[in-house]
Amino acid sequence: MQVASFSSFIETIITIFIVYYIIKFLAKLLLPVLAKKVVEKASEQFAKQSENSNNTSDNFSSKVSKNQKPHETKKVGDYVDFEEID
């Protein structure tokens, strides 16, 4: 059975802290760049999608005849105001 020494325990703790701070430092440097690329890609996809939807809506509007009337909505009834009775 092996017994860990106090010095190896301290070395492990120091190593964990060093690795943690290196990852934290690299994240501060790299995450803004990655986030910027993600936003740019999303905006490109949005522009492409809106362009496709504009083309589709143009084709659809040309197919709809102008003689059609919009559908009327049904009237449900009057608003009734109820009062509390003591």
PDB file of N, CA, C and O in Angstrom:
ATOM      1  N   MET A   1       0.837  -1.170   0.000  1.00  0.00           N
ATOM      2  CA  MET A   1       0.000   0.000   0.000  1.00  0.00           C
ATOM      3  C   MET A   1       0.886   1.239   0.000  1.00  0.00           C
ATOM      4  O   MET A   1       1.824   1.344   0.777  1.00  0.00           O
ATOM      5  N   GLN A   2       0.539   2.185  -0.889  1.00  0.00           N
ATOM      6  CA  GLN A   2       1.342   3.399  -0.988  1.00  0.00           C
ATOM      7  C   GLN A   2       0.682   4.511  -0.194  1.00  0.00           C
ATOM      8  O   GLN A   2      -0.533   4.640  -0.150  1.00  0.00           O
ATOM      9  N   VAL A   3       1.511   5.332   0.397  1.00  0.00           N
ATOM     10  CA  VAL A   3       1.027   6.464   1.177  1.00  0.00           C
ATOM     11  C   VAL A   3       1.497   7.732   0.482  1.00  0.00           C
ATOM     12  O   VAL A   3       2.670   7.866   0.149  1.00  0.00           O
ATOM     13  N   ALA A   4       0.563   8.642   0.257  1.00  0.00           N
ATOM     14  CA  ALA A   4       0.908   9.892  -0.404  1.00  0.00           C
ATOM     15  C   ALA A   4       1.596  10.816   0.586  1.00  0.00           C
ATOM     16  O   ALA A   4       1.202  10.929   1.735  1.00  0.00           O
ATOM     17  N   SER A   5       2.626  11.486   0.114  1.00  0.00           N
ATOM     18  CA  SER A   5       3.335  12.423   0.977  1.00  0.00           C
ATOM     19  C   SER A   5       2.695  13.800   0.883  1.00  0.00           C
ATOM     20  O   SER A   5       1.959  14.118  -0.058  1.00  0.00           O
ATOM     21  N   PHE A   6       2.988  14.616   1.860  1.00  0.00           N
ATOM     22  CA  PHE A   6       2.436  15.966   1.902  1.00  0.00           C
ATOM     23  C   PHE A   6       2.940  16.805   0.738  1.00  0.00           C
ATOM     24  O   PHE A   6       2.193  17.594   0.159  1.00  0.00           O
ATOM     25  N   SER A   7       4.190  16.622   0.341  1.00  0.00           N
ATOM     26  CA  SER A   7       4.763  17.411  -0.753  1.00  0.00           C
ATOM     27  C   SER A   7       4.108  17.061  -2.093  1.00  0.00           C
ATOM     28  O   SER A   7       3.874  17.941  -2.926  1.00  0.00           O
ATOM     29  N   SER A   8       3.776  15.786  -2.318  1.00  0.00           N
ATOM     30  CA  SER A   8       3.112  15.422  -3.571  1.00  0.00           C
ATOM     31  C   SER A   8       1.680  15.960  -3.584  1.00  0.00           C
ATOM     32  O   SER A   8       1.159  16.328  -4.649  1.00  0.00           O
ATOM     33  N   PHE A   9       1.047  16.043  -2.434  1.00  0.00           N
ATOM     34  CA  PHE A   9      -0.293  16.631  -2.341  1.00  0.00           C
ATOM     35  C   PHE A   9      -0.254  18.115  -2.702  1.00  0.00           C
ATOM     36  O   PHE A   9      -1.088  18.599  -3.473  1.00  0.00           O
ATOM     37  N   ILE A  10       0.726  18.826  -2.198  1.00  0.00           N
ATOM     38  CA  ILE A  10       0.873  20.253  -2.496  1.00  0.00           C
ATOM     39  C   ILE A  10       1.175  20.450  -3.980  1.00  0.00           C
ATOM     40  O   ILE A  10       0.638  21.360  -4.618  1.00  0.00           O
ATOM     41  N   GLU A  11       2.035  19.605  -4.557  1.00  0.00           N
ATOM     42  CA  GLU A  11       2.336  19.695  -5.985  1.00  0.00           C
ATOM     43  C   GLU A  11       1.068  19.496  -6.816  1.00  0.00           C
ATOM     44  O   GLU A  11       0.845  20.205  -7.814  1.00  0.00           O
ATOM     45  N   THR A  12       0.220  18.567  -6.433  1.00  0.00           N
ATOM     46  CA  THR A  12      -1.028  18.309  -7.152  1.00  0.00           C
ATOM     47  C   THR A  12      -1.948  19.517  -7.082  1.00  0.00           C
ATOM     48  O   THR A  12      -2.536  19.929  -8.094  1.00  0.00           O
ATOM     49  N   ILE A  13      -2.087  20.110  -5.909  1.00  0.00           N
ATOM     50  CA  ILE A  13      -2.940  21.294  -5.735  1.00  0.00           C
ATOM     51  C   ILE A  13      -2.407  22.452  -6.581  1.00  0.00           C
ATOM     52  O   ILE A  13      -3.178  23.140  -7.273  1.00  0.00           O
ATOM     53  N   ILE A  14      -1.103  22.679  -6.566  1.00  0.00           N
ATOM     54  CA  ILE A  14      -0.501  23.758  -7.350  1.00  0.00           C
ATOM     55  C   ILE A  14      -0.708  23.508  -8.847  1.00  0.00           C
ATOM     56  O   ILE A  14      -1.032  24.431  -9.604  1.00  0.00           O
ATOM     57  N   THR A  15      -0.542  22.270  -9.289  1.00  0.00           N
ATOM     58  CA  THR A  15      -0.751  21.921 -10.690  1.00  0.00           C
ATOM     59  C   THR A  15      -2.191  22.191 -11.113  1.00  0.00           C
ATOM     60  O   THR A  15      -2.434  22.735 -12.201  1.00  0.00           O
ATOM     61  N   ILE A  16      -3.141  21.836 -10.248  1.00  0.00           N
ATOM     62  CA  ILE A  16      -4.555  22.082 -10.556  1.00  0.00           C
ATOM     63  C   ILE A  16      -4.814  23.578 -10.707  1.00  0.00           C
ATOM     64  O   ILE A  16      -5.491  24.013 -11.643  1.00  0.00           O
ATOM     65  N   PHE A  17      -4.265  24.391  -9.801  1.00  0.00           N
ATOM     66  CA  PHE A  17      -4.455  25.837  -9.895  1.00  0.00           C
ATOM     67  C   PHE A  17      -3.814  26.415 -11.151  1.00  0.00           C
ATOM     68  O   PHE A  17      -4.392  27.272 -11.810  1.00  0.00           O
ATOM     69  N   ILE A  18      -2.633  25.954 -11.504  1.00  0.00           N
ATOM     70  CA  ILE A  18      -1.949  26.452 -12.698  1.00  0.00           C
ATOM     71  C   ILE A  18      -2.758  26.113 -13.955  1.00  0.00           C
ATOM     72  O   ILE A  18      -2.971  26.972 -14.819  1.00  0.00           O
ATOM     73  N   VAL A  19      -3.222  24.878 -14.045  1.00  0.00           N
ATOM     74  CA  VAL A  19      -4.016  24.467 -15.204  1.00  0.00           C
ATOM     75  C   VAL A  19      -5.307  25.275 -15.264  1.00  0.00           C
ATOM     76  O   VAL A  19      -5.722  25.729 -16.338  1.00  0.00           O
ATOM     77  N   TYR A  20      -5.947  25.504 -14.114  1.00  0.00           N
ATOM     78  CA  TYR A  20      -7.185  26.282 -14.058  1.00  0.00           C
ATOM     79  C   TYR A  20      -6.957  27.698 -14.582  1.00  0.00           C
ATOM     80  O   TYR A  20      -7.731  28.199 -15.401  1.00  0.00           O
ATOM     81  N   TYR A  21      -5.911  28.364 -14.134  1.00  0.00           N
ATOM     82  CA  TYR A  21      -5.658  29.732 -14.559  1.00  0.00           C
ATOM     83  C   TYR A  21      -5.210  29.825 -16.022  1.00  0.00           C
ATOM     84  O   TYR A  21      -5.507  30.804 -16.710  1.00  0.00           O
ATOM     85  N   ILE A  22      -4.508  28.803 -16.522  1.00  0.00           N
ATOM     86  CA  ILE A  22      -4.143  28.786 -17.941  1.00  0.00           C
ATOM     87  C   ILE A  22      -5.401  28.667 -18.798  1.00  0.00           C
ATOM     88  O   ILE A  22      -5.564  29.391 -19.797  1.00  0.00           O
ATOM     89  N   ILE A  23      -6.328  27.767 -18.414  1.00  0.00           N
ATOM     90  CA  ILE A  23      -7.577  27.612 -19.160  1.00  0.00           C
ATOM     91  C   ILE A  23      -8.398  28.893 -19.089  1.00  0.00           C
ATOM     92  O   ILE A  23      -8.981  29.331 -20.088  1.00  0.00           O
ATOM     93  N   LYS A  24      -8.438  29.525 -17.922  1.00  0.00           N
ATOM     94  CA  LYS A  24      -9.184  30.772 -17.761  1.00  0.00           C
ATOM     95  C   LYS A  24      -8.597  31.871 -18.651  1.00  0.00           C
ATOM     96  O   LYS A  24      -9.338  32.616 -19.314  1.00  0.00           O
ATOM     97  N   PHE A  25      -7.290  31.968 -18.715  1.00  0.00           N
ATOM     98  CA  PHE A  25      -6.619  32.968 -19.545  1.00  0.00           C
ATOM     99  C   PHE A  25      -6.890  32.729 -21.024  1.00  0.00           C
ATOM    100  O   PHE A  25      -7.206  33.650 -21.774  1.00  0.00           O
ATOM    101  N   LEU A  26      -6.777  31.468 -21.458  1.00  0.00           N
ATOM    102  CA  LEU A  26      -7.026  31.142 -22.861  1.00  0.00           C
ATOM    103  C   LEU A  26      -8.489  31.378 -23.240  1.00  0.00           C
ATOM    104  O   LEU A  26      -8.781  31.797 -24.358  1.00  0.00           O
ATOM    105  N   ALA A  27      -9.393  31.127 -22.307  1.00  0.00           N
ATOM    106  CA  ALA A  27     -10.811  31.363 -22.580  1.00  0.00           C
ATOM    107  C   ALA A  27     -11.073  32.850 -22.795  1.00  0.00           C
ATOM    108  O   ALA A  27     -11.850  33.229 -23.681  1.00  0.00           O
ATOM    109  N   LYS A  28     -10.425  33.710 -22.023  1.00  0.00           N
ATOM    110  CA  LYS A  28     -10.599  35.152 -22.204  1.00  0.00           C
ATOM    111  C   LYS A  28     -10.074  35.606 -23.561  1.00  0.00           C
ATOM    112  O   LYS A  28     -10.590  36.545 -24.156  1.00  0.00           O
ATOM    113  N   LEU A  29      -9.052  34.938 -24.065  1.00  0.00           N
ATOM    114  CA  LEU A  29      -8.500  35.307 -25.366  1.00  0.00           C
ATOM    115  C   LEU A  29      -9.303  34.741 -26.528  1.00  0.00           C
ATOM    116  O   LEU A  29      -9.531  35.425 -27.523  1.00  0.00           O
ATOM    117  N   LEU A  30      -9.742  33.493 -26.421  1.00  0.00           N
ATOM    118  CA  LEU A  30     -10.328  32.805 -27.561  1.00  0.00           C
ATOM    119  C   LEU A  30     -11.846  32.909 -27.652  1.00  0.00           C
ATOM    120  O   LEU A  30     -12.389  32.883 -28.760  1.00  0.00           O
ATOM    121  N   LEU A  31     -12.555  33.004 -26.538  1.00  0.00           N
ATOM    122  CA  LEU A  31     -14.010  33.019 -26.596  1.00  0.00           C
ATOM    123  C   LEU A  31     -14.588  34.220 -27.347  1.00  0.00           C
ATOM    124  O   LEU A  31     -15.552  34.055 -28.094  1.00  0.00           O
ATOM    125  N   PRO A  32     -14.039  35.435 -27.211  1.00  0.00           N
ATOM    126  CA  PRO A  32     -14.587  36.532 -28.017  1.00  0.00           C
ATOM    127  C   PRO A  32     -14.444  36.303 -29.523  1.00  0.00           C
ATOM    128  O   PRO A  32     -15.339  36.641 -30.299  1.00  0.00           O
ATOM    129  N   VAL A  33     -13.347  35.715 -29.936  1.00  0.00           N
ATOM    130  CA  VAL A  33     -13.136  35.435 -31.360  1.00  0.00           C
ATOM    131  C   VAL A  33     -14.138  34.386 -31.834  1.00  0.00           C
ATOM    132  O   VAL A  33     -14.756  34.530 -32.901  1.00  0.00           O
ATOM    133  N   LEU A  34     -14.322  33.330 -31.046  1.00  0.00           N
ATOM    134  CA  LEU A  34     -15.275  32.290 -31.412  1.00  0.00           C
ATOM    135  C   LEU A  34     -16.698  32.832 -31.427  1.00  0.00           C
ATOM    136  O   LEU A  34     -17.479  32.501 -32.322  1.00  0.00           O
ATOM    137  N   ALA A  35     -17.037  33.663 -30.466  1.00  0.00           N
ATOM    138  CA  ALA A  35     -18.384  34.243 -30.414  1.00  0.00           C
ATOM    139  C   ALA A  35     -18.635  35.133 -31.624  1.00  0.00           C
ATOM    140  O   ALA A  35     -19.729  35.125 -32.200  1.00  0.00           O
ATOM    141  N   LYS A  36     -17.630  35.891 -32.034  1.00  0.00           N
ATOM    142  CA  LYS A  36     -17.769  36.766 -33.197  1.00  0.00           C
ATOM    143  C   LYS A  36     -18.022  35.938 -34.456  1.00  0.00           C
ATOM    144  O   LYS A  36     -18.874  36.280 -35.276  1.00  0.00           O
ATOM    145  N   LYS A  37     -17.301  34.823 -34.603  1.00  0.00           N
ATOM    146  CA  LYS A  37     -17.501  33.971 -35.765  1.00  0.00           C
ATOM    147  C   LYS A  37     -18.890  33.342 -35.761  1.00  0.00           C
ATOM    148  O   LYS A  37     -19.533  33.224 -36.811  1.00  0.00           O
ATOM    149  N   VAL A  38     -19.372  32.948 -34.605  1.00  0.00           N
ATOM    150  CA  VAL A  38     -20.708  32.357 -34.510  1.00  0.00           C
ATOM    151  C   VAL A  38     -21.767  33.384 -34.896  1.00  0.00           C
ATOM    152  O   VAL A  38     -22.717  33.079 -35.626  1.00  0.00           O
ATOM    153  N   VAL A  39     -21.616  34.620 -34.426  1.00  0.00           N
ATOM    154  CA  VAL A  39     -22.582  35.670 -34.758  1.00  0.00           C
ATOM    155  C   VAL A  39     -22.553  35.977 -36.250  1.00  0.00           C
ATOM    156  O   VAL A  39     -23.605  36.158 -36.880  1.00  0.00           O
ATOM    157  N   GLU A  40     -21.382  36.038 -36.841  1.00  0.00           N
ATOM    158  CA  GLU A  40     -21.274  36.293 -38.277  1.00  0.00           C
ATOM    159  C   GLU A  40     -21.938  35.183 -39.086  1.00  0.00           C
ATOM    160  O   GLU A  40     -22.670  35.443 -40.048  1.00  0.00           O
ATOM    161  N   LYS A  41     -21.708  33.939 -38.691  1.00  0.00           N
ATOM    162  CA  LYS A  41     -22.302  32.820 -39.405  1.00  0.00           C
ATOM    163  C   LYS A  41     -23.818  32.839 -39.264  1.00  0.00           C
ATOM    164  O   LYS A  41     -24.542  32.585 -40.237  1.00  0.00           O
ATOM    165  N   ALA A  42     -24.316  33.158 -38.079  1.00  0.00           N
ATOM    166  CA  ALA A  42     -25.767  33.220 -37.868  1.00  0.00           C
ATOM    167  C   ALA A  42     -26.389  34.337 -38.691  1.00  0.00           C
ATOM    168  O   ALA A  42     -27.474  34.177 -39.254  1.00  0.00           O
ATOM    169  N   SER A  43     -25.702  35.479 -38.791  1.00  0.00           N
ATOM    170  CA  SER A  43     -26.244  36.584 -39.587  1.00  0.00           C
ATOM    171  C   SER A  43     -26.257  36.238 -41.072  1.00  0.00           C
ATOM    172  O   SER A  43     -27.176  36.619 -41.795  1.00  0.00           O
ATOM    173  N   GLU A  44     -25.242  35.513 -41.543  1.00  0.00           N
ATOM    174  CA  GLU A  44     -25.230  35.075 -42.936  1.00  0.00           C
ATOM    175  C   GLU A  44     -26.398  34.129 -43.216  1.00  0.00           C
ATOM    176  O   GLU A  44     -27.075  34.255 -44.238  1.00  0.00           O
ATOM    177  N   GLN A  45     -26.640  33.186 -42.300  1.00  0.00           N
ATOM    178  CA  GLN A  45     -27.747  32.258 -42.483  1.00  0.00           C
ATOM    179  C   GLN A  45     -29.078  32.998 -42.442  1.00  0.00           C
ATOM    180  O   GLN A  45     -30.004  32.679 -43.199  1.00  0.00           O
ATOM    181  N   PHE A  46     -29.194  33.991 -41.571  1.00  0.00           N
ATOM    182  CA  PHE A  46     -30.427  34.774 -41.489  1.00  0.00           C
ATOM    183  C   PHE A  46     -30.665  35.541 -42.786  1.00  0.00           C
ATOM    184  O   PHE A  46     -31.779  35.588 -43.289  1.00  0.00           O
ATOM    185  N   ALA A  47     -29.603  36.134 -43.324  1.00  0.00           N
ATOM    186  CA  ALA A  47     -29.737  36.878 -44.575  1.00  0.00           C
ATOM    187  C   ALA A  47     -30.138  35.945 -45.717  1.00  0.00           C
ATOM    188  O   ALA A  47     -31.001  36.285 -46.536  1.00  0.00           O
ATOM    189  N   LYS A  48     -29.522  34.770 -45.758  1.00  0.00           N
ATOM    190  CA  LYS A  48     -29.845  33.808 -46.802  1.00  0.00           C
ATOM    191  C   LYS A  48     -31.292  33.334 -46.664  1.00  0.00           C
ATOM    192  O   LYS A  48     -32.016  33.222 -47.641  1.00  0.00           O
ATOM    193  N   GLN A  49     -31.715  33.094 -45.420  1.00  0.00           N
ATOM    194  CA  GLN A  49     -33.077  32.628 -45.186  1.00  0.00           C
ATOM    195  C   GLN A  49     -34.099  33.714 -45.531  1.00  0.00           C
ATOM    196  O   GLN A  49     -35.124  33.436 -46.136  1.00  0.00           O
ATOM    197  N   SER A  50     -33.815  34.951 -45.171  1.00  0.00           N
ATOM    198  CA  SER A  50     -34.752  36.026 -45.485  1.00  0.00           C
ATOM    199  C   SER A  50     -34.816  36.264 -46.991  1.00  0.00           C
ATOM    200  O   SER A  50     -35.864  36.593 -47.527  1.00  0.00           O
ATOM    201  N   GLU A  51     -33.693  36.081 -47.680  1.00  0.00           N
ATOM    202  CA  GLU A  51     -33.687  36.217 -49.140  1.00  0.00           C
ATOM    203  C   GLU A  51     -34.552  35.134 -49.771  1.00  0.00           C
ATOM    204  O   GLU A  51     -35.339  35.418 -50.676  1.00  0.00           O
ATOM    205  N   ASN A  52     -34.440  33.915 -49.266  1.00  0.00           N
ATOM    206  CA  ASN A  52     -35.259  32.817 -49.794  1.00  0.00           C
ATOM    207  C   ASN A  52     -36.733  33.045 -49.491  1.00  0.00           C
ATOM    208  O   ASN A  52     -37.589  32.766 -50.322  1.00  0.00           O
ATOM    209  N   SER A  53     -37.054  33.553 -48.309  1.00  0.00           N
ATOM    210  CA  SER A  53     -38.454  33.780 -47.968  1.00  0.00           C
ATOM    211  C   SER A  53     -39.029  34.927 -48.785  1.00  0.00           C
ATOM    212  O   SER A  53     -40.206  34.918 -49.131  1.00  0.00           O
ATOM    213  N   ASN A  54     -38.229  35.940 -49.122  1.00  0.00           N
ATOM    214  CA  ASN A  54     -38.707  37.027 -49.966  1.00  0.00           C
ATOM    215  C   ASN A  54     -39.042  36.516 -51.366  1.00  0.00           C
ATOM    216  O   ASN A  54     -40.041  36.909 -51.958  1.00  0.00           O
ATOM    217  N   ASN A  55     -38.196  35.646 -51.889  1.00  0.00           N
ATOM    218  CA  ASN A  55     -38.462  35.076 -53.206  1.00  0.00           C
ATOM    219  C   ASN A  55     -39.728  34.230 -53.176  1.00  0.00           C
ATOM    220  O   ASN A  55     -40.539  34.271 -54.102  1.00  0.00           O
ATOM    221  N   THR A  56     -39.916  33.461 -52.138  1.00  0.00           N
ATOM    222  CA  THR A  56     -41.090  32.611 -52.016  1.00  0.00           C
ATOM    223  C   THR A  56     -42.341  33.457 -51.862  1.00  0.00           C
ATOM    224  O   THR A  56     -43.362  33.171 -52.475  1.00  0.00           O
ATOM    225  N   SER A  57     -42.304  34.514 -51.053  1.00  0.00           N
ATOM    226  CA  SER A  57     -43.490  35.345 -50.848  1.00  0.00           C
ATOM    227  C   SER A  57     -43.833  36.116 -52.116  1.00  0.00           C
ATOM    228  O   SER A  57     -45.004  36.366 -52.397  1.00  0.00           O
ATOM    229  N   ASP A  58     -42.853  36.505 -52.926  1.00  0.00           N
ATOM    230  CA  ASP A  58     -43.125  37.172 -54.188  1.00  0.00           C
ATOM    231  C   ASP A  58     -43.877  36.236 -55.131  1.00  0.00           C
ATOM    232  O   ASP A  58     -44.834  36.639 -55.792  1.00  0.00           O
ATOM    233  N   ASN A  59     -43.442  34.995 -55.195  1.00  0.00           N
ATOM    234  CA  ASN A  59     -44.109  34.020 -56.048  1.00  0.00           C
ATOM    235  C   ASN A  59     -45.519  33.741 -55.547  1.00  0.00           C
ATOM    236  O   ASN A  59     -46.450  33.586 -56.323  1.00  0.00           O
ATOM    237  N   PHE A  60     -45.703  33.674 -54.259  1.00  0.00           N
ATOM    238  CA  PHE A  60     -47.003  33.379 -53.680  1.00  0.00           C
ATOM    239  C   PHE A  60     -47.968  34.532 -53.906  1.00  0.00           C
ATOM    240  O   PHE A  60     -49.121  34.320 -54.246  1.00  0.00           O
ATOM    241  N   SER A  61     -47.511  35.768 -53.741  1.00  0.00           N
ATOM    242  CA  SER A  61     -48.394  36.920 -53.902  1.00  0.00           C
ATOM    243  C   SER A  61     -48.842  37.081 -55.340  1.00  0.00           C
ATOM    244  O   SER A  61     -49.926  37.586 -55.605  1.00  0.00           O
ATOM    245  N   SER A  62     -48.045  36.661 -56.303  1.00  0.00           N
ATOM    246  CA  SER A  62     -48.453  36.766 -57.700  1.00  0.00           C
ATOM    247  C   SER A  62     -49.508  35.726 -58.045  1.00  0.00           C
ATOM    248  O   SER A  62     -50.281  35.920 -58.972  1.00  0.00           O
ATOM    249  N   LYS A  63     -49.574  34.625 -57.309  1.00  0.00           N
ATOM    250  CA  LYS A  63     -50.545  33.580 -57.576  1.00  0.00           C
ATOM    251  C   LYS A  63     -51.910  33.882 -56.966  1.00  0.00           C
ATOM    252  O   LYS A  63     -52.914  33.367 -57.419  1.00  0.00           O
ATOM    253  N   VAL A  64     -51.971  34.694 -55.923  1.00  0.00           N
ATOM    254  CA  VAL A  64     -53.226  35.002 -55.251  1.00  0.00           C
ATOM    255  C   VAL A  64     -53.982  36.033 -56.078  1.00  0.00           C
ATOM    256  O   VAL A  64     -53.435  37.054 -56.474  1.00  0.00           O
ATOM    257  N   SER A  65     -55.244  35.749 -56.332  1.00  0.00           N
ATOM    258  CA  SER A  65     -56.031  36.696 -57.123  1.00  0.00           C
ATOM    259  C   SER A  65     -56.499  37.842 -56.236  1.00  0.00           C
ATOM    260  O   SER A  65     -56.707  37.690 -55.042  1.00  0.00           O
ATOM    261  N   LYS A  66     -56.702  38.998 -56.863  1.00  0.00           N
ATOM    262  CA  LYS A  66     -57.088  40.186 -56.116  1.00  0.00           C
ATOM    263  C   LYS A  66     -58.586  40.239 -55.869  1.00  0.00           C
ATOM    264  O   LYS A  66     -59.062  41.088 -55.143  1.00  0.00           O
ATOM    265  N   ASN A  67     -59.363  39.341 -56.466  1.00  0.00           N
ATOM    266  CA  ASN A  67     -60.808  39.339 -56.314  1.00  0.00           C
ATOM    267  C   ASN A  67     -61.262  38.705 -55.003  1.00  0.00           C
ATOM    268  O   ASN A  67     -62.411  38.854 -54.622  1.00  0.00           O
ATOM    269  N   GLN A  68     -60.392  37.986 -54.335  1.00  0.00           N
ATOM    270  CA  GLN A  68     -60.773  37.316 -53.102  1.00  0.00           C
ATOM    271  C   GLN A  68     -60.930  38.328 -51.983  1.00  0.00           C
ATOM    272  O   GLN A  68     -60.136  39.244 -51.831  1.00  0.00           O
ATOM    273  N   LYS A  69     -61.998  38.148 -51.176  1.00  0.00           N
ATOM    274  CA  LYS A  69     -62.251  39.025 -50.045  1.00  0.00           C
ATOM    275  C   LYS A  69     -61.684  38.372 -48.783  1.00  0.00           C
ATOM    276  O   LYS A  69     -61.700  37.151 -48.643  1.00  0.00           O
ATOM    277  N   PRO A  70     -61.222  39.169 -47.863  1.00  0.00           N
ATOM    278  CA  PRO A  70     -60.742  38.579 -46.609  1.00  0.00           C
ATOM    279  C   PRO A  70     -61.908  37.998 -45.815  1.00  0.00           C
ATOM    280  O   PRO A  70     -63.035  38.477 -45.896  1.00  0.00           O
ATOM    281  N   HIS A  71     -61.628  36.958 -45.075  1.00  0.00           N
ATOM    282  CA  HIS A  71     -62.665  36.296 -44.280  1.00  0.00           C
ATOM    283  C   HIS A  71     -63.060  37.182 -43.104  1.00  0.00           C
ATOM    284  O   HIS A  71     -62.214  37.782 -42.445  1.00  0.00           O
ATOM    285  N   GLU A  72     -64.370  37.223 -42.819  1.00  0.00           N
ATOM    286  CA  GLU A  72     -64.848  37.997 -41.684  1.00  0.00           C
ATOM    287  C   GLU A  72     -64.707  37.182 -40.409  1.00  0.00           C
ATOM    288  O   GLU A  72     -64.897  35.967 -40.404  1.00  0.00           O
ATOM    289  N   THR A  73     -64.383  37.871 -39.339  1.00  0.00           N
ATOM    290  CA  THR A  73     -64.277  37.182 -38.057  1.00  0.00           C
ATOM    291  C   THR A  73     -65.642  37.174 -37.390  1.00  0.00           C
ATOM    292  O   THR A  73     -66.434  38.104 -37.543  1.00  0.00           O
ATOM    293  N   LYS A  74     -65.942  36.150 -36.653  1.00  0.00           N
ATOM    294  CA  LYS A  74     -67.224  36.032 -35.971  1.00  0.00           C
ATOM    295  C   LYS A  74     -67.249  36.950 -34.760  1.00  0.00           C
ATOM    296  O   LYS A  74     -66.268  37.052 -34.030  1.00  0.00           O
ATOM    297  N   LYS A  75     -68.386  37.575 -34.544  1.00  0.00           N
ATOM    298  CA  LYS A  75     -68.554  38.406 -33.356  1.00  0.00           C
ATOM    299  C   LYS A  75     -69.046  37.512 -32.229  1.00  0.00           C
ATOM    300  O   LYS A  75     -70.051  36.827 -32.363  1.00  0.00           O
ATOM    301  N   VAL A  76     -68.328  37.539 -31.132  1.00  0.00           N
ATOM    302  CA  VAL A  76     -68.630  36.630 -30.040  1.00  0.00           C
ATOM    303  C   VAL A  76     -69.750  37.177 -29.162  1.00  0.00           C
ATOM    304  O   VAL A  76     -70.626  36.453 -28.737  1.00  0.00           O
ATOM    305  N   GLY A  77     -69.760  38.425 -28.857  1.00  0.00           N
ATOM    306  CA  GLY A  77     -70.801  38.981 -28.003  1.00  0.00           C
ATOM    307  C   GLY A  77     -70.317  40.229 -27.311  1.00  0.00           C
ATOM    308  O   GLY A  77     -69.224  40.722 -27.543  1.00  0.00           O
ATOM    309  N   ASP A  78     -71.170  40.741 -26.438  1.00  0.00           N
ATOM    310  CA  ASP A  78     -70.859  41.965 -25.718  1.00  0.00           C
ATOM    311  C   ASP A  78     -70.066  41.655 -24.461  1.00  0.00           C
ATOM    312  O   ASP A  78     -70.137  40.554 -23.903  1.00  0.00           O
ATOM    313  N   TYR A  79     -69.358  42.656 -23.991  1.00  0.00           N
ATOM    314  CA  TYR A  79     -68.595  42.535 -22.753  1.00  0.00           C
ATOM    315  C   TYR A  79     -69.531  42.818 -21.595  1.00  0.00           C
ATOM    316  O   TYR A  79     -70.235  43.820 -21.575  1.00  0.00           O
ATOM    317  N   VAL A  80     -69.557  41.933 -20.614  1.00  0.00           N
ATOM    318  CA  VAL A  80     -70.417  42.096 -19.447  1.00  0.00           C
ATOM    319  C   VAL A  80     -69.535  42.375 -18.252  1.00  0.00           C
ATOM    320  O   VAL A  80     -68.627  41.610 -17.949  1.00  0.00           O
ATOM    321  N   ASP A  81     -69.824  43.458 -17.558  1.00  0.00           N
ATOM    322  CA  ASP A  81     -69.051  43.846 -16.378  1.00  0.00           C
ATOM    323  C   ASP A  81     -69.787  43.343 -15.146  1.00  0.00           C
ATOM    324  O   ASP A  81     -70.907  43.767 -14.854  1.00  0.00           O
ATOM    325  N   PHE A  82     -69.165  42.453 -14.408  1.00  0.00           N
ATOM    326  CA  PHE A  82     -69.751  41.915 -13.196  1.00  0.00           C
ATOM    327  C   PHE A  82     -69.281  42.707 -11.995  1.00  0.00           C
ATOM    328  O   PHE A  82     -68.113  43.101 -11.910  1.00  0.00           O
ATOM    329  N   GLU A  83     -70.182  42.903 -11.035  1.00  0.00           N
ATOM    330  CA  GLU A  83     -69.845  43.608  -9.804  1.00  0.00           C
ATOM    331  C   GLU A  83     -69.906  42.642  -8.649  1.00  0.00           C
ATOM    332  O   GLU A  83     -70.726  41.721  -8.631  1.00  0.00           O
ATOM    333  N   GLU A  84     -69.026  42.873  -7.660  1.00  0.00           N
ATOM    334  CA  GLU A  84     -69.040  42.026  -6.462  1.00  0.00           C
ATOM    335  C   GLU A  84     -70.196  42.421  -5.574  1.00  0.00           C
ATOM    336  O   GLU A  84     -70.504  43.580  -5.394  1.00  0.00           O
ATOM    337  N   ILE A  85     -70.836  41.421  -5.008  1.00  0.00           N
ATOM    338  CA  ILE A  85     -71.927  41.659  -4.076  1.00  0.00           C
ATOM    339  C   ILE A  85     -71.449  41.274  -2.688  1.00  0.00           C
ATOM    340  O   ILE A  85     -70.923  40.181  -2.474  1.00  0.00           O
ATOM    341  N   ASP A  86     -71.620  42.212  -1.737  1.00  0.00           N
ATOM    342  CA  ASP A  86     -71.181  41.927  -0.349  1.00  0.00           C
ATOM    343  C   ASP A  86     -72.113  40.978   0.352  1.00  0.00           C
ATOM    344  O   ASP A  86     -73.270  40.940   0.238  1.00  0.00           O
TER     345      ASP A  86
END
